[in-house]
Amino acid sequence: MNYKINISKVESSKVDSLDFDNIPLGKTFTDHMFICDYENGAWTNPRIEPLKPIATHPAAMALHYGQAIFEGMKATVTKEGEPLLFRPAKNAERLNFSADRMGMPDFPENLFIEGLKQLVDLEKKWIPPVEGSALYLRPFMYADEPFIGMRAATSYKFIIMASPSGPFFTKRIKLYAETKYIRAAEGGTGEAKAAGNYAAAIRPTELAKAKGYDQVLWLDPHEFNYIQEVGTMNIFFKIAGKFYTPNLNGAILNGITRLSVIELLKARGFEVIERQITLEEIIEASNNGTLEEAFGTGTAVGIAMIEAIGYKDLNIHVSDENPVGQMIQDTINGIRSGAMVDEFNWMVKTEKELV
Ligand SMILES: *Cc1c(COP(=O)(O)O)cnc(C)c1O
């Protein structure tokens, strides 16, 4: 199906007021947004218009019952000024996976990609040119039907916003292995990028920060022993030369960076094993000197090197140096900026292809 996206532009862009060397994280938005309404069983009126607040009825169902999901992705620009998207079809697919879990309607994947391309193309001056920085894109969907009562809403909005972000100078992070609160259980909503998952993580994350850690390391909900993931990142360990990451068991978010890191590691000749990983194994590997590296992976941060894990009274030393983690970070950034060959065919151009 073909969609006509109506475009109404701002009179004058705010891009000239942006200091690209000093972008306040998550607070700066581009001039326009992509927006589409779901009514009477169909998505209608896809459009790009000036970004502005939207009037919401106080009974909008997302506010009460939490039908709200999102995606996170990045657009980069080559030195020739050409915008590139990183594996956008994966985000379109995952949005619909989340929608399905939350009883929300599918969003047409071709319209997702087309809206994204047209928005990024219109906002290309906002894409920070420095390697490691990007235009962060936030597609999301929420129930806006005014209704008090428990059922799936009948009207929704799908929106894509864009927010420039500077290079992330990630320091090495310390994780707190949480043994009281959980993030997700099999059969729950952990595998969906559902807004409520993050609300539930806020308090435990504040408590971990108050203890001097950067992020929570989530453990399984039954024994607090199997490792799940970190904040908004999946996790990898390198033990005696091999990489390990928790298998997707229904409670772990299926990260697109995770998938890309697995592909890249395998292409570089590393063995990558997806299976359950216990904290005991990590403690043992740390003690016997076989724990070589650990890092988190996610769109927002890229690769975050892990220094230590706090678990009960233990401080587990994890890694001091991450040569492979660094290689991955540099390769992904290099491919995104067009400086390295896109050997995996990850990048998608926003400009119309001539057919
Ligand atoms: C978004 C997210 C990730 C990372 O996914 P990417 O697709 O790599 O950005 C990992 N864990 C959680 C809980 C997330 O929300």
mmCIF file with all atom_site columns, N, CA and C in Angstrom, residues 235-302:
data_model
loop_
_atom_site.group_PDB
_atom_site.id
_atom_site.type_symbol
_atom_site.label_atom_id
_atom_site.label_alt_id
_atom_site.label_comp_id
_atom_site.label_asym_id
_atom_site.label_entity_id
_atom_site.label_seq_id
_atom_site.pdbx_PDB_ins_code
_atom_site.Cartn_x
_atom_site.Cartn_y
_atom_site.Cartn_z
_atom_site.occupancy
_atom_site.B_iso_or_equiv
_atom_site.pdbx_formal_charge
_atom_site.auth_seq_id
_atom_site.auth_comp_id
_atom_site.auth_asym_id
_atom_site.auth_atom_id
_atom_site.pdbx_PDB_model_num
ATOM 1   N N  . ILE A 1 235 ? 23.767 -7.317  27.628 1.00 0.00 ? 235 ILE A N  1
ATOM 2   C CA . ILE A 1 235 ? 25.088 -7.470  28.239 1.00 0.00 ? 235 ILE A CA 1
ATOM 3   C C  . ILE A 1 235 ? 25.872 -8.631  27.615 1.00 0.00 ? 235 ILE A C  1
ATOM 4   N N  . PHE A 1 236 ? 27.177 -8.430  27.480 1.00 0.00 ? 236 PHE A N  1
ATOM 5   C CA . PHE A 1 236 ? 28.099 -9.440  26.936 1.00 0.00 ? 236 PHE A CA 1
ATOM 6   C C  . PHE A 1 236 ? 29.260 -9.623  27.900 1.00 0.00 ? 236 PHE A C  1
ATOM 7   N N  . PHE A 1 237 ? 29.713 -10.872 28.041 1.00 0.00 ? 237 PHE A N  1
ATOM 8   C CA . PHE A 1 237 ? 30.923 -11.182 28.822 1.00 0.00 ? 237 PHE A CA 1
ATOM 9   C C  . PHE A 1 237 ? 31.899 -11.921 27.920 1.00 0.00 ? 237 PHE A C  1
ATOM 10  N N  . LYS A 1 238 ? 33.190 -11.637 28.067 1.00 0.00 ? 238 LYS A N  1
ATOM 11  C CA . LYS A 1 238 ? 34.211 -12.438 27.378 1.00 0.00 ? 238 LYS A CA 1
ATOM 12  C C  . LYS A 1 238 ? 34.947 -13.238 28.440 1.00 0.00 ? 238 LYS A C  1
ATOM 13  N N  . ILE A 1 239 ? 34.802 -14.556 28.365 1.00 0.00 ? 239 ILE A N  1
ATOM 14  C CA . ILE A 1 239 ? 35.420 -15.449 29.343 1.00 0.00 ? 239 ILE A CA 1
ATOM 15  C C  . ILE A 1 239 ? 36.303 -16.434 28.590 1.00 0.00 ? 239 ILE A C  1
ATOM 16  N N  . ALA A 1 240 ? 37.566 -16.466 28.959 1.00 0.00 ? 240 ALA A N  1
ATOM 17  C CA . ALA A 1 240 ? 38.548 -17.369 28.323 1.00 0.00 ? 240 ALA A CA 1
ATOM 18  C C  . ALA A 1 240 ? 38.420 -17.368 26.793 1.00 0.00 ? 240 ALA A C  1
ATOM 19  N N  . GLY A 1 241 ? 38.341 -16.179 26.239 1.00 0.00 ? 241 GLY A N  1
ATOM 20  C CA . GLY A 1 241 ? 38.385 -16.042 24.778 1.00 0.00 ? 241 GLY A CA 1
ATOM 21  C C  . GLY A 1 241 ? 37.045 -16.127 24.063 1.00 0.00 ? 241 GLY A C  1
ATOM 22  N N  . LYS A 1 242 ? 35.975 -16.570 24.768 1.00 0.00 ? 242 LYS A N  1
ATOM 23  C CA . LYS A 1 242 ? 34.672 -16.708 24.112 1.00 0.00 ? 242 LYS A CA 1
ATOM 24  C C  . LYS A 1 242 ? 33.683 -15.685 24.660 1.00 0.00 ? 242 LYS A C  1
ATOM 25  N N  . PHE A 1 243 ? 32.747 -15.277 23.817 1.00 0.00 ? 243 PHE A N  1
ATOM 26  C CA . PHE A 1 243 ? 31.734 -14.322 24.267 1.00 0.00 ? 243 PHE A CA 1
ATOM 27  C C  . PHE A 1 243 ? 30.449 -15.040 24.686 1.00 0.00 ? 243 PHE A C  1
ATOM 28  N N  . TYR A 1 244 ? 29.850 -14.511 25.745 1.00 0.00 ? 244 TYR A N  1
ATOM 29  C CA . TYR A 1 244 ? 28.589 -15.048 26.263 1.00 0.00 ? 244 TYR A CA 1
ATOM 30  C C  . TYR A 1 244 ? 27.594 -13.908 26.420 1.00 0.00 ? 244 TYR A C  1
ATOM 31  N N  . THR A 1 245 ? 26.355 -14.148 26.022 1.00 0.00 ? 245 THR A N  1
ATOM 32  C CA . THR A 1 245 ? 25.287 -13.179 26.285 1.00 0.00 ? 245 THR A CA 1
ATOM 33  C C  . THR A 1 245 ? 24.027 -13.971 26.626 1.00 0.00 ? 245 THR A C  1
ATOM 34  N N  . PRO A 1 246 ? 23.198 -13.458 27.539 1.00 0.00 ? 246 PRO A N  1
ATOM 35  C CA . PRO A 1 246 ? 21.982 -14.200 27.895 1.00 0.00 ? 246 PRO A CA 1
ATOM 36  C C  . PRO A 1 246 ? 21.104 -14.453 26.667 1.00 0.00 ? 246 PRO A C  1
ATOM 37  N N  . ASN A 1 247 ? 20.567 -15.670 26.556 1.00 0.00 ? 247 ASN A N  1
ATOM 38  C CA . ASN A 1 247 ? 19.670 -15.986 25.443 1.00 0.00 ? 247 ASN A CA 1
ATOM 39  C C  . ASN A 1 247 ? 18.342 -15.259 25.637 1.00 0.00 ? 247 ASN A C  1
ATOM 40  N N  . LEU A 1 248 ? 17.679 -14.961 24.525 1.00 0.00 ? 248 LEU A N  1
ATOM 41  C CA . LEU A 1 248 ? 16.389 -14.268 24.573 1.00 0.00 ? 248 LEU A CA 1
ATOM 42  C C  . LEU A 1 248 ? 15.357 -15.273 25.073 1.00 0.00 ? 248 LEU A C  1
ATOM 43  N N  . ASN A 1 249 ? 14.882 -15.067 26.288 1.00 0.00 ? 249 ASN A N  1
ATOM 44  C CA . ASN A 1 249 ? 14.008 -16.066 26.909 1.00 0.00 ? 249 ASN A CA 1
ATOM 45  C C  . ASN A 1 249 ? 12.606 -15.542 27.127 1.00 0.00 ? 249 ASN A C  1
ATOM 46  N N  . GLY A 1 250 ? 12.289 -14.409 26.517 1.00 0.00 ? 250 GLY A N  1
ATOM 47  C CA . GLY A 1 250 ? 10.955 -13.838 26.700 1.00 0.00 ? 250 GLY A CA 1
ATOM 48  C C  . GLY A 1 250 ? 10.924 -12.739 27.748 1.00 0.00 ? 250 GLY A C  1
ATOM 49  N N  . ALA A 1 251 ? 11.996 -12.617 28.547 1.00 0.00 ? 251 ALA A N  1
ATOM 50  C CA . ALA A 1 251 ? 12.036 -11.576 29.574 1.00 0.00 ? 251 ALA A CA 1
ATOM 51  C C  . ALA A 1 251 ? 13.115 -10.534 29.256 1.00 0.00 ? 251 ALA A C  1
ATOM 52  N N  . ILE A 1 252 ? 13.809 -10.733 28.140 1.00 0.00 ? 252 ILE A N  1
ATOM 53  C CA . ILE A 1 252 ? 14.930 -9.859  27.791 1.00 0.00 ? 252 ILE A CA 1
ATOM 54  C C  . ILE A 1 252 ? 14.579 -9.110  26.511 1.00 0.00 ? 252 ILE A C  1
ATOM 55  N N  . LEU A 1 253 ? 14.917 -7.832  26.469 1.00 0.00 ? 253 LEU A N  1
ATOM 56  C CA . LEU A 1 253 ? 14.646 -7.033  25.278 1.00 0.00 ? 253 LEU A CA 1
ATOM 57  C C  . LEU A 1 253 ? 15.582 -7.475  24.149 1.00 0.00 ? 253 LEU A C  1
ATOM 58  N N  . ASN A 1 254 ? 14.997 -7.666  23.000 1.00 0.00 ? 254 ASN A N  1
ATOM 59  C CA . ASN A 1 254 ? 15.726 -8.156  21.829 1.00 0.00 ? 254 ASN A CA 1
ATOM 60  C C  . ASN A 1 254 ? 16.445 -6.976  21.164 1.00 0.00 ? 254 ASN A C  1
ATOM 61  N N  . GLY A 1 255 ? 17.627 -6.642  21.671 1.00 0.00 ? 255 GLY A N  1
ATOM 62  C CA . GLY A 1 255 ? 18.337 -5.435  21.226 1.00 0.00 ? 255 GLY A CA 1
ATOM 63  C C  . GLY A 1 255 ? 18.883 -5.571  19.817 1.00 0.00 ? 255 GLY A C  1
ATOM 64  N N  . ILE A 1 256 ? 18.762 -4.496  19.055 1.00 0.00 ? 256 ILE A N  1
ATOM 65  C CA . ILE A 1 256 ? 19.283 -4.493  17.680 1.00 0.00 ? 256 ILE A CA 1
ATOM 66  C C  . ILE A 1 256 ? 20.804 -4.307  17.728 1.00 0.00 ? 256 ILE A C  1
ATOM 67  N N  . THR A 1 257 ? 21.301 -3.600  18.734 1.00 0.00 ? 257 THR A N  1
ATOM 68  C CA . THR A 1 257 ? 22.761 -3.520  18.913 1.00 0.00 ? 257 THR A CA 1
ATOM 69  C C  . THR A 1 257 ? 23.283 -4.899  19.309 1.00 0.00 ? 257 THR A C  1
ATOM 70  N N  . ARG A 1 258 ? 22.566 -5.591  20.194 1.00 0.00 ? 258 ARG A N  1
ATOM 71  C CA . ARG A 1 258 ? 22.947 -6.957  20.590 1.00 0.00 ? 258 ARG A CA 1
ATOM 72  C C  . ARG A 1 258 ? 23.104 -7.844  19.354 1.00 0.00 ? 258 ARG A C  1
ATOM 73  N N  . LEU A 1 259 ? 22.089 -7.833  18.501 1.00 0.00 ? 259 LEU A N  1
ATOM 74  C CA . LEU A 1 259 ? 22.126 -8.642  17.284 1.00 0.00 ? 259 LEU A CA 1
ATOM 75  C C  . LEU A 1 259 ? 23.325 -8.262  16.409 1.00 0.00 ? 259 LEU A C  1
ATOM 76  N N  . SER A 1 260 ? 23.550 -6.958  16.281 1.00 0.00 ? 260 SER A N  1
ATOM 77  C CA . SER A 1 260 ? 24.640 -6.473  15.422 1.00 0.00 ? 260 SER A CA 1
ATOM 78  C C  . SER A 1 260 ? 26.001 -6.856  16.006 1.00 0.00 ? 260 SER A C  1
ATOM 79  N N  . VAL A 1 261 ? 26.120 -6.783  17.335 1.00 0.00 ? 261 VAL A N  1
ATOM 80  C CA . VAL A 1 261 ? 27.382 -7.148  17.988 1.00 0.00 ? 261 VAL A CA 1
ATOM 81  C C  . VAL A 1 261 ? 27.653 -8.644  17.807 1.00 0.00 ? 261 VAL A C  1
ATOM 82  N N  . ILE A 1 262 ? 26.615 -9.459  17.914 1.00 0.00 ? 262 ILE A N  1
ATOM 83  C CA . ILE A 1 262 ? 26.789 -10.907 17.703 1.00 0.00 ? 262 ILE A CA 1
ATOM 84  C C  . ILE A 1 262 ? 27.283 -11.163 16.271 1.00 0.00 ? 262 ILE A C  1
ATOM 85  N N  . GLU A 1 263 ? 26.654 -10.494 15.297 1.00 0.00 ? 263 GLU A N  1
ATOM 86  C CA . GLU A 1 263 ? 27.061 -10.679 13.897 1.00 0.00 ? 263 GLU A CA 1
ATOM 87  C C  . GLU A 1 263 ? 28.508 -10.245 13.681 1.00 0.00 ? 263 GLU A C  1
ATOM 88  N N  . LEU A 1 264 ? 28.844 -9.102  14.268 1.00 0.00 ? 264 LEU A N  1
ATOM 89  C CA . LEU A 1 264 ? 30.200 -8.557  14.096 1.00 0.00 ? 264 LEU A CA 1
ATOM 90  C C  . LEU A 1 264 ? 31.250 -9.451  14.764 1.00 0.00 ? 264 LEU A C  1
ATOM 91  N N  . LEU A 1 265 ? 30.965 -9.885  16.001 1.00 0.00 ? 265 LEU A N  1
ATOM 92  C CA . LEU A 1 265 ? 31.921 -10.763 16.706 1.00 0.00 ? 265 LEU A CA 1
ATOM 93  C C  . LEU A 1 265 ? 32.157 -12.052 15.920 1.00 0.00 ? 265 LEU A C  1
ATOM 94  N N  . LYS A 1 266 ? 31.073 -12.642 15.420 1.00 0.00 ? 266 LYS A N  1
ATOM 95  C CA . LYS A 1 266 ? 31.218 -13.892 14.654 1.00 0.00 ? 266 LYS A CA 1
ATOM 96  C C  . LYS A 1 266 ? 32.031 -13.644 13.387 1.00 0.00 ? 266 LYS A C  1
ATOM 97  N N  . ALA A 1 267 ? 31.775 -12.509 12.728 1.00 0.00 ? 267 ALA A N  1
ATOM 98  C CA . ALA A 1 267 ? 32.519 -12.193 11.495 1.00 0.00 ? 267 ALA A CA 1
ATOM 99  C C  . ALA A 1 267 ? 34.006 -11.982 11.793 1.00 0.00 ? 267 ALA A C  1
ATOM 100 N N  . ARG A 1 268 ? 34.342 -11.601 13.035 1.00 0.00 ? 268 ARG A N  1
ATOM 101 C CA . ARG A 1 268 ? 35.743 -11.391 13.404 1.00 0.00 ? 268 ARG A CA 1
ATOM 102 C C  . ARG A 1 268 ? 36.354 -12.661 14.011 1.00 0.00 ? 268 ARG A C  1
ATOM 103 N N  . GLY A 1 269 ? 35.617 -13.760 13.906 1.00 0.00 ? 269 GLY A N  1
ATOM 104 C CA . GLY A 1 269 ? 36.175 -15.047 14.307 1.00 0.00 ? 269 GLY A CA 1
ATOM 105 C C  . GLY A 1 269 ? 35.963 -15.439 15.764 1.00 0.00 ? 269 GLY A C  1
ATOM 106 N N  . PHE A 1 270 ? 35.155 -14.668 16.495 1.00 0.00 ? 270 PHE A N  1
ATOM 107 C CA . PHE A 1 270 ? 34.890 -15.040 17.891 1.00 0.00 ? 270 PHE A CA 1
ATOM 108 C C  . PHE A 1 270 ? 33.712 -16.004 17.976 1.00 0.00 ? 270 PHE A C  1
ATOM 109 N N  . GLU A 1 271 ? 33.779 -16.865 18.955 1.00 0.00 ? 271 GLU A N  1
ATOM 110 C CA . GLU A 1 271 ? 32.633 -17.709 19.243 1.00 0.00 ? 271 GLU A CA 1
ATOM 111 C C  . GLU A 1 271 ? 31.697 -16.911 20.147 1.00 0.00 ? 271 GLU A C  1
ATOM 112 N N  . VAL A 1 272 ? 30.402 -16.888 19.831 1.00 0.00 ? 272 VAL A N  1
ATOM 113 C CA . VAL A 1 272 ? 29.424 -16.181 20.671 1.00 0.00 ? 272 VAL A CA 1
ATOM 114 C C  . VAL A 1 272 ? 28.387 -17.193 21.122 1.00 0.00 ? 272 VAL A C  1
ATOM 115 N N  . ILE A 1 273 ? 28.236 -17.315 22.431 1.00 0.00 ? 273 ILE A N  1
ATOM 116 C CA . ILE A 1 273 ? 27.326 -18.323 22.972 1.00 0.00 ? 273 ILE A CA 1
ATOM 117 C C  . ILE A 1 273 ? 26.161 -17.606 23.650 1.00 0.00 ? 273 ILE A C  1
ATOM 118 N N  . GLU A 1 274 ? 24.944 -17.901 23.188 1.00 0.00 ? 274 GLU A N  1
ATOM 119 C CA . GLU A 1 274 ? 23.742 -17.334 23.800 1.00 0.00 ? 274 GLU A CA 1
ATOM 120 C C  . GLU A 1 274 ? 23.152 -18.397 24.704 1.00 0.00 ? 274 GLU A C  1
ATOM 121 N N  . ARG A 1 275 ? 23.229 -18.157 26.001 1.00 0.00 ? 275 ARG A N  1
ATOM 122 C CA . ARG A 1 275 ? 22.671 -19.124 26.940 1.00 0.00 ? 275 ARG A CA 1
ATOM 123 C C  . ARG A 1 275 ? 22.463 -18.454 28.293 1.00 0.00 ? 275 ARG A C  1
ATOM 124 N N  . GLN A 1 276 ? 21.852 -19.182 29.222 1.00 0.00 ? 276 GLN A N  1
ATOM 125 C CA . GLN A 1 276 ? 21.694 -18.646 30.573 1.00 0.00 ? 276 GLN A CA 1
ATOM 126 C C  . GLN A 1 276 ? 23.068 -18.469 31.193 1.00 0.00 ? 276 GLN A C  1
ATOM 127 N N  . ILE A 1 277 ? 23.249 -17.361 31.890 1.00 0.00 ? 277 ILE A N  1
ATOM 128 C CA . ILE A 1 277 ? 24.537 -17.095 32.550 1.00 0.00 ? 277 ILE A CA 1
ATOM 129 C C  . ILE A 1 277 ? 24.230 -16.795 34.016 1.00 0.00 ? 277 ILE A C  1
ATOM 130 N N  . THR A 1 278 ? 24.919 -17.487 34.917 1.00 0.00 ? 278 THR A N  1
ATOM 131 C CA . THR A 1 278 ? 24.677 -17.228 36.333 1.00 0.00 ? 278 THR A CA 1
ATOM 132 C C  . THR A 1 278 ? 25.703 -16.238 36.872 1.00 0.00 ? 278 THR A C  1
ATOM 133 N N  . LEU A 1 279 ? 25.311 -15.551 37.934 1.00 0.00 ? 279 LEU A N  1
ATOM 134 C CA . LEU A 1 279 ? 26.260 -14.656 38.605 1.00 0.00 ? 279 LEU A CA 1
ATOM 135 C C  . LEU A 1 279 ? 27.425 -15.450 39.169 1.00 0.00 ? 279 LEU A C  1
ATOM 136 N N  . GLU A 1 280 ? 27.138 -16.679 39.633 1.00 0.00 ? 280 GLU A N  1
ATOM 137 C CA . GLU A 1 280 ? 28.231 -17.503 40.181 1.00 0.00 ? 280 GLU A CA 1
ATOM 138 C C  . GLU A 1 280 ? 29.347 -17.730 39.168 1.00 0.00 ? 280 GLU A C  1
ATOM 139 N N  . GLU A 1 281 ? 28.942 -17.981 37.914 1.00 0.00 ? 281 GLU A N  1
ATOM 140 C CA . GLU A 1 281 ? 29.965 -18.167 36.864 1.00 0.00 ? 281 GLU A CA 1
ATOM 141 C C  . GLU A 1 281 ? 30.825 -16.927 36.707 1.00 0.00 ? 281 GLU A C  1
ATOM 142 N N  . ILE A 1 282 ? 30.167 -15.762 36.791 1.00 0.00 ? 282 ILE A N  1
ATOM 143 C CA . ILE A 1 282 ? 30.908 -14.507 36.596 1.00 0.00 ? 282 ILE A CA 1
ATOM 144 C C  . ILE A 1 282 ? 31.868 -14.304 37.770 1.00 0.00 ? 282 ILE A C  1
ATOM 145 N N  . ILE A 1 283 ? 31.381 -14.618 38.974 1.00 0.00 ? 283 ILE A N  1
ATOM 146 C CA . ILE A 1 283 ? 32.243 -14.475 40.164 1.00 0.00 ? 283 ILE A CA 1
ATOM 147 C C  . ILE A 1 283 ? 33.450 -15.406 40.039 1.00 0.00 ? 283 ILE A C  1
ATOM 148 N N  . GLU A 1 284 ? 33.179 -16.651 39.628 1.00 0.00 ? 284 GLU A N  1
ATOM 149 C CA . GLU A 1 284 ? 34.261 -17.616 39.486 1.00 0.00 ? 284 GLU A CA 1
ATOM 150 C C  . GLU A 1 284 ? 35.273 -17.178 38.417 1.00 0.00 ? 284 GLU A C  1
ATOM 151 N N  . ALA A 1 285 ? 34.753 -16.716 37.277 1.00 0.00 ? 285 ALA A N  1
ATOM 152 C CA . ALA A 1 285 ? 35.647 -16.268 36.193 1.00 0.00 ? 285 ALA A CA 1
ATOM 153 C C  . ALA A 1 285 ? 36.464 -15.058 36.626 1.00 0.00 ? 285 ALA A C  1
ATOM 154 N N  . SER A 1 286 ? 35.826 -14.175 37.421 1.00 0.00 ? 286 SER A N  1
ATOM 155 C CA . SER A 1 286 ? 36.561 -13.012 37.932 1.00 0.00 ? 286 SER A CA 1
ATOM 156 C C  . SER A 1 286 ? 37.679 -13.472 38.866 1.00 0.00 ? 286 SER A C  1
ATOM 157 N N  . ASN A 1 287 ? 37.352 -14.436 39.741 1.00 0.00 ? 287 ASN A N  1
ATOM 158 C CA . ASN A 1 287 ? 38.349 -14.925 40.711 1.00 0.00 ? 287 ASN A CA 1
ATOM 159 C C  . ASN A 1 287 ? 39.492 -15.682 40.050 1.00 0.00 ? 287 ASN A C  1
ATOM 160 N N  . ASN A 1 288 ? 39.190 -16.486 39.024 1.00 0.00 ? 288 ASN A N  1
ATOM 161 C CA . ASN A 1 288 ? 40.282 -17.269 38.437 1.00 0.00 ? 288 ASN A CA 1
ATOM 162 C C  . ASN A 1 288 ? 40.945 -16.597 37.239 1.00 0.00 ? 288 ASN A C  1
ATOM 163 N N  . GLY A 1 289 ? 40.581 -15.334 37.011 1.00 0.00 ? 289 GLY A N  1
ATOM 164 C CA . GLY A 1 289 ? 41.304 -14.556 35.998 1.00 0.00 ? 289 GLY A CA 1
ATOM 165 C C  . GLY A 1 289 ? 40.902 -14.826 34.562 1.00 0.00 ? 289 GLY A C  1
ATOM 166 N N  . THR A 1 290 ? 39.759 -15.531 34.338 1.00 0.00 ? 290 THR A N  1
ATOM 167 C CA . THR A 1 290 ? 39.356 -15.785 32.950 1.00 0.00 ? 290 THR A CA 1
ATOM 168 C C  . THR A 1 290 ? 38.314 -14.786 32.443 1.00 0.00 ? 290 THR A C  1
ATOM 169 N N  . LEU A 1 291 ? 37.836 -13.915 33.336 1.00 0.00 ? 291 LEU A N  1
ATOM 170 C CA . LEU A 1 291 ? 36.875 -12.891 32.902 1.00 0.00 ? 291 LEU A CA 1
ATOM 171 C C  . LEU A 1 291 ? 37.654 -11.752 32.263 1.00 0.00 ? 291 LEU A C  1
ATOM 172 N N  . GLU A 1 292 ? 37.568 -11.664 30.947 1.00 0.00 ? 292 GLU A N  1
ATOM 173 C CA . GLU A 1 292 ? 38.439 -10.739 30.220 1.00 0.00 ? 292 GLU A CA 1
ATOM 174 C C  . GLU A 1 292 ? 37.785 -9.403  29.896 1.00 0.00 ? 292 GLU A C  1
ATOM 175 N N  . GLU A 1 293 ? 36.491 -9.437  29.558 1.00 0.00 ? 293 GLU A N  1
ATOM 176 C CA . GLU A 1 293 ? 35.805 -8.196  29.202 1.00 0.00 ? 293 GLU A CA 1
ATOM 177 C C  . GLU A 1 293 ? 34.327 -8.335  29.513 1.00 0.00 ? 293 GLU A C  1
ATOM 178 N N  . ALA A 1 294 ? 33.686 -7.205  29.697 1.00 0.00 ? 294 ALA A N  1
ATOM 179 C CA . ALA A 1 294 ? 32.224 -7.182  29.747 1.00 0.00 ? 294 ALA A CA 1
ATOM 180 C C  . ALA A 1 294 ? 31.777 -5.808  29.295 1.00 0.00 ? 294 ALA A C  1
ATOM 181 N N  . PHE A 1 295 ? 30.667 -5.793  28.555 1.00 0.00 ? 295 PHE A N  1
ATOM 182 C CA . PHE A 1 295 ? 30.119 -4.500  28.147 1.00 0.00 ? 295 PHE A CA 1
ATOM 183 C C  . PHE A 1 295 ? 28.623 -4.604  27.897 1.00 0.00 ? 295 PHE A C  1
ATOM 184 N N  . GLY A 1 296 ? 27.973 -3.439  27.992 1.00 0.00 ? 296 GLY A N  1
ATOM 185 C CA . GLY A 1 296 ? 26.556 -3.334  27.671 1.00 0.00 ? 296 GLY A CA 1
ATOM 186 C C  . GLY A 1 296 ? 26.417 -2.809  26.257 1.00 0.00 ? 296 GLY A C  1
ATOM 187 N N  . THR A 1 297 ? 25.306 -3.165  25.592 1.00 0.00 ? 297 THR A N  1
ATOM 188 C CA . THR A 1 297 ? 25.083 -2.709  24.215 1.00 0.00 ? 297 THR A CA 1
ATOM 189 C C  . THR A 1 297 ? 23.676 -2.141  24.062 1.00 0.00 ? 297 THR A C  1
ATOM 190 N N  . GLY A 1 298 ? 23.576 -0.954  23.463 1.00 0.00 ? 298 GLY A N  1
ATOM 191 C CA . GLY A 1 298 ? 22.264 -0.354  23.208 1.00 0.00 ? 298 GLY A CA 1
ATOM 192 C C  . GLY A 1 298 ? 22.410 0.851   22.298 1.00 0.00 ? 298 GLY A C  1
ATOM 193 N N  . THR A 1 299 ? 21.328 1.235   21.656 1.00 0.00 ? 299 THR A N  1
ATOM 194 C CA . THR A 1 299 ? 21.379 2.338   20.690 1.00 0.00 ? 299 THR A CA 1
ATOM 195 C C  . THR A 1 299 ? 21.840 3.645   21.322 1.00 0.00 ? 299 THR A C  1
ATOM 196 N N  . ALA A 1 300 ? 21.290 3.977   22.487 1.00 0.00 ? 300 ALA A N  1
ATOM 197 C CA . ALA A 1 300 ? 21.572 5.286   23.072 1.00 0.00 ? 300 ALA A CA 1
ATOM 198 C C  . ALA A 1 300 ? 23.068 5.439   23.365 1.00 0.00 ? 300 ALA A C  1
ATOM 199 N N  . VAL A 1 301 ? 23.656 4.441   24.024 1.00 0.00 ? 301 VAL A N  1
ATOM 200 C CA . VAL A 1 301 ? 25.035 4.562   24.501 1.00 0.00 ? 301 VAL A CA 1
ATOM 201 C C  . VAL A 1 301 ? 26.039 3.908   23.555 1.00 0.00 ? 301 VAL A C  1
ATOM 202 N N  . GLY A 1 302 ? 25.612 2.982   22.744 1.00 0.00 ? 302 GLY A N  1
ATOM 203 C CA . GLY A 1 302 ? 26.553 2.212   21.939 1.00 0.00 ? 302 GLY A CA 1
ATOM 204 C C  . GLY A 1 302 ? 27.080 1.066   22.773 1.00 0.00 ? 302 GLY A C  1
#
